[in-house]
Every structure is written in structure tokens, then in C-alpha cells.
């Protein structure tokens, strides 16, 4: 008997031994087990944090004897930072401090998702903890008075198990870009089920998701988070990313945040930041918008370096001056101009107040860093 035949025969025997059917067993049994009721006084808390890459997420679960109703009800926890690029093996304990809590759409009921900041063994914020510095910037009296508010347009690309865009022919490419943006139809949209499932999961969890749409490149999608004031916008976006990764697990696909997942005549993936202050929303606020744009012009390269996960290098592949981007080398702005660094929406220009859109952040940016840069440049400088 060949090795392949032996393996197949052993697999059948093993399945019979544990009384599992020979197909679709994991999903069926997982669904049954997830319907089991847990003791009423127990709930599961999924602690989530950003790892040392500053763009990937980790999580682990603990059991609680009471349902937490506030952040103060959540205990700190530790983890092995040497396995997440956040500590040395000789001093590997890192601390998780809960900062935000959402309903768990996978376990449902009393179970929670808990977003955490990471601190080292001495109590200092880890290098990956951009939220800490973002919070400090938003704590200034001048910033609080302006109540900066953000919306992020998170683009992502769905890839199959071979890291190829979902729905694309394996031996070639789909039709040129054109019919895919906000498209409808089997030959124009790939991965709608994933995008819709993620949308529902976010709404159930309490994420401030305001919409979704198919994007210009086939297999690329976008969801919008906001408007949310202050540092909390980063909490909502990071947990939305966590939910996307979990939903993608269920569908056997990868949700990539690569700013330029494919070379050639294809759009990259960004995370446009819509930003306003109280001054921008008042009558005559267009003057505050224009002043903000001039400040952003002066700090252009500093923002570029903060707008992806690699000091700006990955984003340079996307910000070429083509495919609805401005070149990273030059700052530009304009009304309704999606080829500019900063776009002023036409309605805002007509009304003389509103918000601006920073189109430079990459899909894998840290929203805490973007928000910190915006308030430092526009309000504190």
C-alpha cells in the first residue's frame, strides 16, 4: 500500500474512532459547541492588542465571574512579549491595560472584546503603543476646546490562500479597472459576503461603522469608521480591523492592508482621514480649513513618515501621482480633487465650512499616529 493510501485509510479509521463524519465535520461540530450554554455567572473576555509590528493584532481569552460594565471592571493581564516582538526572552512579561470595550459578535451574550494598551515590565508604554502618545496630544486644553473629530475610510484587499486577489483568474488578470467601483454583479464584485458579514459584526459590537463599498480594484473593499471624536476613533478602527481578520478566518481568505498589493495599473489601498474642528464647522470655517491646509503643507514629509507602518517607505509605492493619489514628494490640495494630498469636499467649499480629507494615510497606518499628527500640526503648532 502506498503512503498516500495508508494515510487515507488511517484517516478513515480515525474519523470512525472519534465518531465524526468524513466531511464538513469541523464546522458542524464547532457550530454545535458554540450553542452550548455557559454558566450564567461566567463570561469570556477577548483581550486584543497591537503587536511589535505596529500593524498586526494579537488576542487571547480569559474567563470572568462577572460581566464587566465599565473599563474599571477589567483587570490588567500579562503576555509573553518575546513572542510578539515586544520584549526580550530574559524579561518577557508585558502588561495589557484595558482601554476600550465592545460586545463580542462571535460569542454574543455577555461576552466582550477588550482593546488594550501594551506596557513593559517597568510600566512604560511599549514602542507599539501609539495610543498613549495620541492621548497625551488630545489632553491639551486647546485640543479639547476644538473637539477634533475623525472619520477613516479603511480600504483593504481580499486575497485567497495563495495570496492572490480573490476572484482573479490564476493565470492572468481581470478586466481593466472601471466597472468594479461600487459595482454590482457576479463578474464585477468579489467578496461581498465577507464585507457584509464584517459590516454586521461591527454594528453588533457597537463599532461606529458608517458604511461600506466595493473599491476601484476588483477584490478591494472599503469600510468607513466615524465620525468619532478624539482618540476613541483609533479604538473603533483597530477593533474593526480585528473583526475583519476574524471574519476573514471564517471565509478562508486574507484581508490585506498592503498599501500597494499589486504592481501595475491597479489602485493601491489607503485610509483617507476626514478631519474637522469646531472652528471648521462654524460659519466662515473654510478659513480655518485653509489655515490647516497650509500647516499640513509645511509638515508634509513628517506626515508621510507617520502614515504607514514602515516610516513612509511602503506608502511611497502607493503615492505615485497616479491611481487617485498625489505624489509623496509634493504636497497639493484642491476642491473635489482626488488626485491631491488634501481634498476639500465640494459641498464644504460651497457652504464655506465643514471638513478636509487627508488622502495620504496608507491602509496599514496606525490611526492613533494619524490623529496625533493632525492635532499637533493643525491645533498645537
PDB file of C-alpha atoms in Angstrom, residues 33-269:
ATOM      1  CA  UNK A  33     -20.394  23.604  20.610  1.00  0.00           C
ATOM      2  CA  UNK A  34     -20.814  27.366  20.247  1.00  0.00           C
ATOM      3  CA  UNK A  35     -24.516  26.911  21.035  1.00  0.00           C
ATOM      4  CA  UNK A  36     -23.741  25.318  24.388  1.00  0.00           C
ATOM      5  CA  UNK A  37     -24.836  27.500  27.300  1.00  0.00           C
ATOM      6  CA  UNK A  38     -22.154  28.542  29.730  1.00  0.00           C
ATOM      7  CA  UNK A  39     -22.853  29.134  33.457  1.00  0.00           C
ATOM      8  CA  UNK A  40     -24.893  32.306  33.884  1.00  0.00           C
ATOM      9  CA  UNK A  41     -22.307  33.976  36.100  1.00  0.00           C
ATOM     10  CA  UNK A  42     -19.463  33.416  33.603  1.00  0.00           C
ATOM     11  CA  UNK A  43     -18.420  35.421  30.557  1.00  0.00           C
ATOM     12  CA  UNK A  44     -15.481  35.390  28.178  1.00  0.00           C
ATOM     13  CA  UNK A  45     -13.257  38.422  27.665  1.00  0.00           C
ATOM     14  CA  UNK A  46     -11.158  38.614  24.492  1.00  0.00           C
ATOM     15  CA  UNK A  47      -8.146  40.852  25.204  1.00  0.00           C
ATOM     16  CA  UNK A  48      -6.827  42.444  21.979  1.00  0.00           C
ATOM     17  CA  UNK A  49      -3.575  44.325  21.439  1.00  0.00           C
ATOM     18  CA  UNK A  50      -1.268  45.651  18.707  1.00  0.00           C
ATOM     19  CA  UNK A  51       1.975  43.677  18.475  1.00  0.00           C
ATOM     20  CA  UNK A  52       5.550  44.763  17.795  1.00  0.00           C
ATOM     21  CA  UNK A  53       4.992  45.091  14.061  1.00  0.00           C
ATOM     22  CA  UNK A  54       2.673  48.026  14.891  1.00  0.00           C
ATOM     23  CA  UNK A  55       0.183  46.790  12.310  1.00  0.00           C
ATOM     24  CA  UNK A  56      -0.769  43.232  13.349  1.00  0.00           C
ATOM     25  CA  UNK A  57      -3.154  42.270  16.128  1.00  0.00           C
ATOM     26  CA  UNK A  58      -2.963  39.564  18.795  1.00  0.00           C
ATOM     27  CA  UNK A  59      -5.629  38.351  21.219  1.00  0.00           C
ATOM     28  CA  UNK A  60      -6.267  35.847  23.980  1.00  0.00           C
ATOM     29  CA  UNK A  61      -9.246  34.979  26.170  1.00  0.00           C
ATOM     30  CA  UNK A  62      -9.886  34.915  29.904  1.00  0.00           C
ATOM     31  CA  UNK A  63     -12.930  33.869  31.927  1.00  0.00           C
ATOM     32  CA  UNK A  64     -14.656  36.359  34.209  1.00  0.00           C
ATOM     33  CA  UNK A  65     -17.062  35.556  37.037  1.00  0.00           C
ATOM     34  CA  UNK A  66     -18.942  38.818  36.462  1.00  0.00           C
ATOM     35  CA  UNK A  67     -19.924  40.778  33.399  1.00  0.00           C
ATOM     36  CA  UNK A  68     -17.792  43.936  33.199  1.00  0.00           C
ATOM     37  CA  UNK A  69     -19.880  47.075  32.734  1.00  0.00           C
ATOM     38  CA  UNK A  70     -17.035  49.598  32.662  1.00  0.00           C
ATOM     39  CA  UNK A  71     -13.321  49.694  31.865  1.00  0.00           C
ATOM     40  CA  UNK A  72     -12.619  49.912  35.600  1.00  0.00           C
ATOM     41  CA  UNK A  73     -14.147  46.436  35.981  1.00  0.00           C
ATOM     42  CA  UNK A  74     -11.483  44.903  33.736  1.00  0.00           C
ATOM     43  CA  UNK A  75      -8.246  43.611  35.288  1.00  0.00           C
ATOM     44  CA  UNK A  76      -4.813  44.091  33.791  1.00  0.00           C
ATOM     45  CA  UNK A  77      -3.269  40.977  32.268  1.00  0.00           C
ATOM     46  CA  UNK A  78       0.137  39.929  31.012  1.00  0.00           C
ATOM     47  CA  UNK A  79       1.517  38.093  27.982  1.00  0.00           C
ATOM     48  CA  UNK A  80       4.790  36.803  26.535  1.00  0.00           C
ATOM     49  CA  UNK A  81       6.221  39.842  24.776  1.00  0.00           C
ATOM     50  CA  UNK A  82       9.194  37.859  23.470  1.00  0.00           C
ATOM     51  CA  UNK A  83       6.777  36.073  21.109  1.00  0.00           C
ATOM     52  CA  UNK A  84       5.266  39.298  19.761  1.00  0.00           C
ATOM     53  CA  UNK A  85       8.445  41.362  19.170  1.00  0.00           C
ATOM     54  CA  UNK A  86       7.726  43.438  22.289  1.00  0.00           C
ATOM     55  CA  UNK A  87      10.219  42.129  24.854  1.00  0.00           C
ATOM     56  CA  UNK A  88      13.358  40.068  25.352  1.00  0.00           C
ATOM     57  CA  UNK A  89      13.116  36.444  26.491  1.00  0.00           C
ATOM     58  CA  UNK A  90      15.019  37.309  29.676  1.00  0.00           C
ATOM     59  CA  UNK A  91      12.376  39.892  30.639  1.00  0.00           C
ATOM     60  CA  UNK A  92       9.359  38.811  28.632  1.00  0.00           C
ATOM     61  CA  UNK A  93       6.332  39.862  30.698  1.00  0.00           C
ATOM     62  CA  UNK A  94       4.357  42.690  29.095  1.00  0.00           C
ATOM     63  CA  UNK A  95       1.196  44.165  30.569  1.00  0.00           C
ATOM     64  CA  UNK A  96      -2.200  44.649  28.950  1.00  0.00           C
ATOM     65  CA  UNK A  97      -4.176  47.635  30.251  1.00  0.00           C
ATOM     66  CA  UNK A  98      -7.792  47.699  29.019  1.00  0.00           C
ATOM     67  CA  UNK A  99      -8.835  50.978  27.386  1.00  0.00           C
ATOM     68  CA  UNK A 100     -11.979  50.185  25.415  1.00  0.00           C
ATOM     69  CA  UNK A 101     -14.687  47.509  25.429  1.00  0.00           C
ATOM     70  CA  UNK A 102     -17.161  46.216  22.836  1.00  0.00           C
ATOM     71  CA  UNK A 103     -19.735  43.424  22.608  1.00  0.00           C
ATOM     72  CA  UNK A 104     -18.346  40.174  21.179  1.00  0.00           C
ATOM     73  CA  UNK A 105     -20.291  39.391  17.960  1.00  0.00           C
ATOM     74  CA  UNK A 106     -18.849  35.871  17.735  1.00  0.00           C
ATOM     75  CA  UNK A 107     -19.645  34.610  21.234  1.00  0.00           C
ATOM     76  CA  UNK A 108     -22.516  37.098  21.746  1.00  0.00           C
ATOM     77  CA  UNK A 109     -24.350  37.342  25.059  1.00  0.00           C
ATOM     78  CA  UNK A 110     -22.399  38.853  27.968  1.00  0.00           C
ATOM     79  CA  UNK A 111     -19.024  38.248  26.317  1.00  0.00           C
ATOM     80  CA  UNK A 112     -16.769  41.196  25.465  1.00  0.00           C
ATOM     81  CA  UNK A 113     -13.949  42.351  23.221  1.00  0.00           C
ATOM     82  CA  UNK A 114     -11.376  44.309  25.221  1.00  0.00           C
ATOM     83  CA  UNK A 115      -8.880  46.565  23.451  1.00  0.00           C
ATOM     84  CA  UNK A 116      -5.690  47.073  25.449  1.00  0.00           C
ATOM     85  CA  UNK A 117      -2.599  49.256  25.540  1.00  0.00           C
ATOM     86  CA  UNK A 118       0.743  47.485  25.983  1.00  0.00           C
ATOM     87  CA  UNK A 119       3.234  48.409  28.741  1.00  0.00           C
ATOM     88  CA  UNK A 120       6.614  46.889  29.541  1.00  0.00           C
ATOM     89  CA  UNK A 121       7.631  45.295  32.840  1.00  0.00           C
ATOM     90  CA  UNK A 122       8.651  48.691  34.238  1.00  0.00           C
ATOM     91  CA  UNK A 123       5.290  50.268  33.456  1.00  0.00           C
ATOM     92  CA  UNK A 124       6.450  52.243  30.408  1.00  0.00           C
ATOM     93  CA  UNK A 125       4.353  52.345  27.216  1.00  0.00           C
ATOM     94  CA  UNK A 126       5.677  49.903  24.612  1.00  0.00           C
ATOM     95  CA  UNK A 127       7.055  51.255  21.338  1.00  0.00           C
ATOM     96  CA  UNK A 128       3.917  49.882  19.655  1.00  0.00           C
ATOM     97  CA  UNK A 129       1.677  51.890  21.999  1.00  0.00           C
ATOM     98  CA  UNK A 130       0.850  54.879  19.803  1.00  0.00           C
ATOM     99  CA  UNK A 131      -2.425  55.319  21.674  1.00  0.00           C
ATOM    100  CA  UNK A 132      -0.564  56.567  24.753  1.00  0.00           C
ATOM    101  CA  UNK A 133       1.047  59.443  22.833  1.00  0.00           C
ATOM    102  CA  UNK A 134      -2.151  60.180  20.930  1.00  0.00           C
ATOM    103  CA  UNK A 135      -3.980  60.529  24.249  1.00  0.00           C
ATOM    104  CA  UNK A 136      -1.382  62.985  25.539  1.00  0.00           C
ATOM    105  CA  UNK A 137      -1.836  65.156  22.454  1.00  0.00           C
ATOM    106  CA  UNK A 138      -5.623  65.147  22.831  1.00  0.00           C
ATOM    107  CA  UNK A 139      -5.395  66.057  26.528  1.00  0.00           C
ATOM    108  CA  UNK A 140      -4.215  69.617  25.784  1.00  0.00           C
ATOM    109  CA  UNK A 141      -6.788  72.270  26.635  1.00  0.00           C
ATOM    110  CA  UNK A 142      -6.543  73.802  23.148  1.00  0.00           C
ATOM    111  CA  UNK A 143      -7.311  70.437  21.570  1.00  0.00           C
ATOM    112  CA  UNK A 144     -10.242  69.723  23.868  1.00  0.00           C
ATOM    113  CA  UNK A 145     -11.716  73.123  23.022  1.00  0.00           C
ATOM    114  CA  UNK A 146     -11.619  72.288  19.306  1.00  0.00           C
ATOM    115  CA  UNK A 147     -13.033  68.750  19.795  1.00  0.00           C
ATOM    116  CA  UNK A 148     -11.237  67.238  16.766  1.00  0.00           C
ATOM    117  CA  UNK A 149     -13.398  64.663  15.026  1.00  0.00           C
ATOM    118  CA  UNK A 150     -12.306  61.965  12.588  1.00  0.00           C
ATOM    119  CA  UNK A 151     -13.668  59.531  10.043  1.00  0.00           C
ATOM    120  CA  UNK A 152     -11.397  56.940   8.446  1.00  0.00           C
ATOM    121  CA  UNK A 153     -12.004  55.258   5.086  1.00  0.00           C
ATOM    122  CA  UNK A 154     -10.309  51.896   5.582  1.00  0.00           C
ATOM    123  CA  UNK A 155      -9.503  50.184   2.282  1.00  0.00           C
ATOM    124  CA  UNK A 156      -8.403  46.532   2.187  1.00  0.00           C
ATOM    125  CA  UNK A 157      -7.814  43.819  -0.396  1.00  0.00           C
ATOM    126  CA  UNK A 158      -9.210  40.306  -0.108  1.00  0.00           C
ATOM    127  CA  UNK A 159      -6.691  37.606  -1.028  1.00  0.00           C
ATOM    128  CA  UNK A 160      -7.143  33.860  -1.395  1.00  0.00           C
ATOM    129  CA  UNK A 161      -4.989  31.200   0.269  1.00  0.00           C
ATOM    130  CA  UNK A 162      -2.357  31.676  -2.459  1.00  0.00           C
ATOM    131  CA  UNK A 163      -2.100  35.406  -1.658  1.00  0.00           C
ATOM    132  CA  UNK A 164      -3.734  36.287  -4.988  1.00  0.00           C
ATOM    133  CA  UNK A 165      -6.664  38.752  -5.190  1.00  0.00           C
ATOM    134  CA  UNK A 166      -9.945  36.978  -4.565  1.00  0.00           C
ATOM    135  CA  UNK A 167     -11.837  36.132  -7.749  1.00  0.00           C
ATOM    136  CA  UNK A 168      -8.955  36.954 -10.083  1.00  0.00           C
ATOM    137  CA  UNK A 169      -8.001  34.338 -12.716  1.00  0.00           C
ATOM    138  CA  UNK A 170      -4.978  32.354 -11.592  1.00  0.00           C
ATOM    139  CA  UNK A 171      -3.253  32.572 -14.942  1.00  0.00           C
ATOM    140  CA  UNK A 172      -3.989  36.192 -15.751  1.00  0.00           C
ATOM    141  CA  UNK A 173      -5.791  39.340 -14.769  1.00  0.00           C
ATOM    142  CA  UNK A 174      -9.382  40.598 -14.704  1.00  0.00           C
ATOM    143  CA  UNK A 175     -10.669  43.329 -16.983  1.00  0.00           C
ATOM    144  CA  UNK A 176      -9.098  46.787 -16.519  1.00  0.00           C
ATOM    145  CA  UNK A 177     -10.345  48.984 -13.693  1.00  0.00           C
ATOM    146  CA  UNK A 178     -13.611  50.758 -14.398  1.00  0.00           C
ATOM    147  CA  UNK A 179     -16.684  48.620 -13.675  1.00  0.00           C
ATOM    148  CA  UNK A 180     -15.681  47.499 -10.174  1.00  0.00           C
ATOM    149  CA  UNK A 181     -16.074  50.622  -8.007  1.00  0.00           C
ATOM    150  CA  UNK A 182     -19.417  50.273  -6.173  1.00  0.00           C
ATOM    151  CA  UNK A 183     -20.087  47.500  -8.681  1.00  0.00           C
ATOM    152  CA  UNK A 184     -22.960  45.034  -8.745  1.00  0.00           C
ATOM    153  CA  UNK A 185     -22.888  41.590 -10.329  1.00  0.00           C
ATOM    154  CA  UNK A 186     -21.006  38.301 -10.251  1.00  0.00           C
ATOM    155  CA  UNK A 187     -18.376  39.476 -12.755  1.00  0.00           C
ATOM    156  CA  UNK A 188     -17.800  42.845 -11.056  1.00  0.00           C
ATOM    157  CA  UNK A 189     -17.726  42.174  -7.307  1.00  0.00           C
ATOM    158  CA  UNK A 190     -15.609  39.656  -5.415  1.00  0.00           C
ATOM    159  CA  UNK A 191     -16.009  39.060  -1.686  1.00  0.00           C
ATOM    160  CA  UNK A 192     -19.288  40.832  -0.917  1.00  0.00           C
ATOM    161  CA  UNK A 193     -20.228  38.134   1.612  1.00  0.00           C
ATOM    162  CA  UNK A 194     -17.089  38.922   3.622  1.00  0.00           C
ATOM    163  CA  UNK A 195     -17.707  42.684   3.534  1.00  0.00           C
ATOM    164  CA  UNK A 196     -21.357  42.275   4.562  1.00  0.00           C
ATOM    165  CA  UNK A 197     -20.554  39.860   7.403  1.00  0.00           C
ATOM    166  CA  UNK A 198     -17.941  42.266   8.717  1.00  0.00           C
ATOM    167  CA  UNK A 199     -20.405  45.172   8.496  1.00  0.00           C
ATOM    168  CA  UNK A 200     -22.959  43.278  10.622  1.00  0.00           C
ATOM    169  CA  UNK A 201     -20.308  42.171  13.121  1.00  0.00           C
ATOM    170  CA  UNK A 202     -19.200  45.796  13.606  1.00  0.00           C
ATOM    171  CA  UNK A 203     -22.767  47.034  14.102  1.00  0.00           C
ATOM    172  CA  UNK A 204     -23.466  44.281  16.639  1.00  0.00           C
ATOM    173  CA  UNK A 205     -20.234  45.029  18.527  1.00  0.00           C
ATOM    174  CA  UNK A 206     -21.014  48.741  18.804  1.00  0.00           C
ATOM    175  CA  UNK A 207     -18.346  49.914  16.363  1.00  0.00           C
ATOM    176  CA  UNK A 208     -19.046  53.320  14.789  1.00  0.00           C
ATOM    177  CA  UNK A 209     -19.096  51.949  11.240  1.00  0.00           C
ATOM    178  CA  UNK A 210     -20.913  54.256   8.851  1.00  0.00           C
ATOM    179  CA  UNK A 211     -20.810  52.349   5.558  1.00  0.00           C
ATOM    180  CA  UNK A 212     -19.057  50.049   3.084  1.00  0.00           C
ATOM    181  CA  UNK A 213     -18.440  49.937  -0.669  1.00  0.00           C
ATOM    182  CA  UNK A 214     -16.577  47.956  -3.290  1.00  0.00           C
ATOM    183  CA  UNK A 215     -13.460  49.806  -4.435  1.00  0.00           C
ATOM    184  CA  UNK A 216     -11.792  50.584  -7.790  1.00  0.00           C
ATOM    185  CA  UNK A 217      -9.554  47.494  -7.914  1.00  0.00           C
ATOM    186  CA  UNK A 218     -11.506  44.228  -8.034  1.00  0.00           C
ATOM    187  CA  UNK A 219     -11.400  42.344  -4.695  1.00  0.00           C
ATOM    188  CA  UNK A 220     -10.715  45.626  -2.905  1.00  0.00           C
ATOM    189  CA  UNK A 221     -13.253  46.999  -0.429  1.00  0.00           C
ATOM    190  CA  UNK A 222     -13.657  49.893   1.964  1.00  0.00           C
ATOM    191  CA  UNK A 223     -15.455  50.464   5.252  1.00  0.00           C
ATOM    192  CA  UNK A 224     -15.847  53.810   6.962  1.00  0.00           C
ATOM    193  CA  UNK A 225     -15.342  54.355  10.700  1.00  0.00           C
ATOM    194  CA  UNK A 226     -16.676  57.549  12.264  1.00  0.00           C
ATOM    195  CA  UNK A 227     -17.305  60.309  12.819  1.00  0.00           C
ATOM    196  CA  UNK A 228     -15.748  59.818  16.265  1.00  0.00           C
ATOM    197  CA  UNK A 229     -14.114  62.480  18.421  1.00  0.00           C
ATOM    198  CA  UNK A 230     -10.614  62.198  19.820  1.00  0.00           C
ATOM    199  CA  UNK A 231      -8.515  59.121  20.470  1.00  0.00           C
ATOM    200  CA  UNK A 232     -11.593  56.853  20.520  1.00  0.00           C
ATOM    201  CA  UNK A 233     -11.635  56.794  16.711  1.00  0.00           C
ATOM    202  CA  UNK A 234      -8.492  54.659  16.853  1.00  0.00           C
ATOM    203  CA  UNK A 235     -10.167  52.256  19.279  1.00  0.00           C
ATOM    204  CA  UNK A 236     -13.069  51.755  16.904  1.00  0.00           C
ATOM    205  CA  UNK A 237     -10.853  51.293  13.854  1.00  0.00           C
ATOM    206  CA  UNK A 238      -8.462  48.825  15.486  1.00  0.00           C
ATOM    207  CA  UNK A 239     -11.315  46.669  16.773  1.00  0.00           C
ATOM    208  CA  UNK A 240     -12.966  46.870  13.329  1.00  0.00           C
ATOM    209  CA  UNK A 241      -9.693  45.536  11.885  1.00  0.00           C
ATOM    210  CA  UNK A 242      -9.743  42.728  14.444  1.00  0.00           C
ATOM    211  CA  UNK A 243     -13.292  41.840  13.419  1.00  0.00           C
ATOM    212  CA  UNK A 244     -12.278  41.848   9.753  1.00  0.00           C
ATOM    213  CA  UNK A 245      -9.428  39.414  10.439  1.00  0.00           C
ATOM    214  CA  UNK A 246     -11.792  37.135  12.379  1.00  0.00           C
ATOM    215  CA  UNK A 247     -14.479  37.225   9.672  1.00  0.00           C
ATOM    216  CA  UNK A 248     -11.820  36.538   7.029  1.00  0.00           C
ATOM    217  CA  UNK A 249     -10.778  33.453   9.046  1.00  0.00           C
ATOM    218  CA  UNK A 250     -14.314  32.114   8.736  1.00  0.00           C
ATOM    219  CA  UNK A 251     -14.301  32.546   4.948  1.00  0.00           C
ATOM    220  CA  UNK A 252     -10.770  31.228   4.429  1.00  0.00           C
ATOM    221  CA  UNK A 253      -9.454  34.483   2.956  1.00  0.00           C
ATOM    222  CA  UNK A 254      -6.893  37.149   3.907  1.00  0.00           C
ATOM    223  CA  UNK A 255      -7.792  40.808   4.452  1.00  0.00           C
ATOM    224  CA  UNK A 256      -4.603  42.567   3.366  1.00  0.00           C
ATOM    225  CA  UNK A 257      -3.735  46.139   4.364  1.00  0.00           C
ATOM    226  CA  UNK A 258      -0.787  46.310   1.965  1.00  0.00           C
ATOM    227  CA  UNK A 259      -0.767  49.886   0.556  1.00  0.00           C
ATOM    228  CA  UNK A 260       0.080  48.560  -2.917  1.00  0.00           C
ATOM    229  CA  UNK A 261      -0.884  44.883  -3.055  1.00  0.00           C
ATOM    230  CA  UNK A 262      -0.248  44.564  -6.790  1.00  0.00           C
ATOM    231  CA  UNK A 263       2.152  46.403  -9.082  1.00  0.00           C
ATOM    232  CA  UNK A 264       0.884  47.763 -12.381  1.00  0.00           C
ATOM    233  CA  UNK A 265      -2.197  49.699 -13.410  1.00  0.00           C
ATOM    234  CA  UNK A 266      -4.135  48.956 -10.230  1.00  0.00           C
ATOM    235  CA  UNK A 267      -5.188  51.225  -7.377  1.00  0.00           C
ATOM    236  CA  UNK A 268      -3.427  50.968  -4.045  1.00  0.00           C
ATOM    237  CA  UNK A 269      -5.145  50.789  -0.675  1.00  0.00           C
TER     238      UNK A 269
END
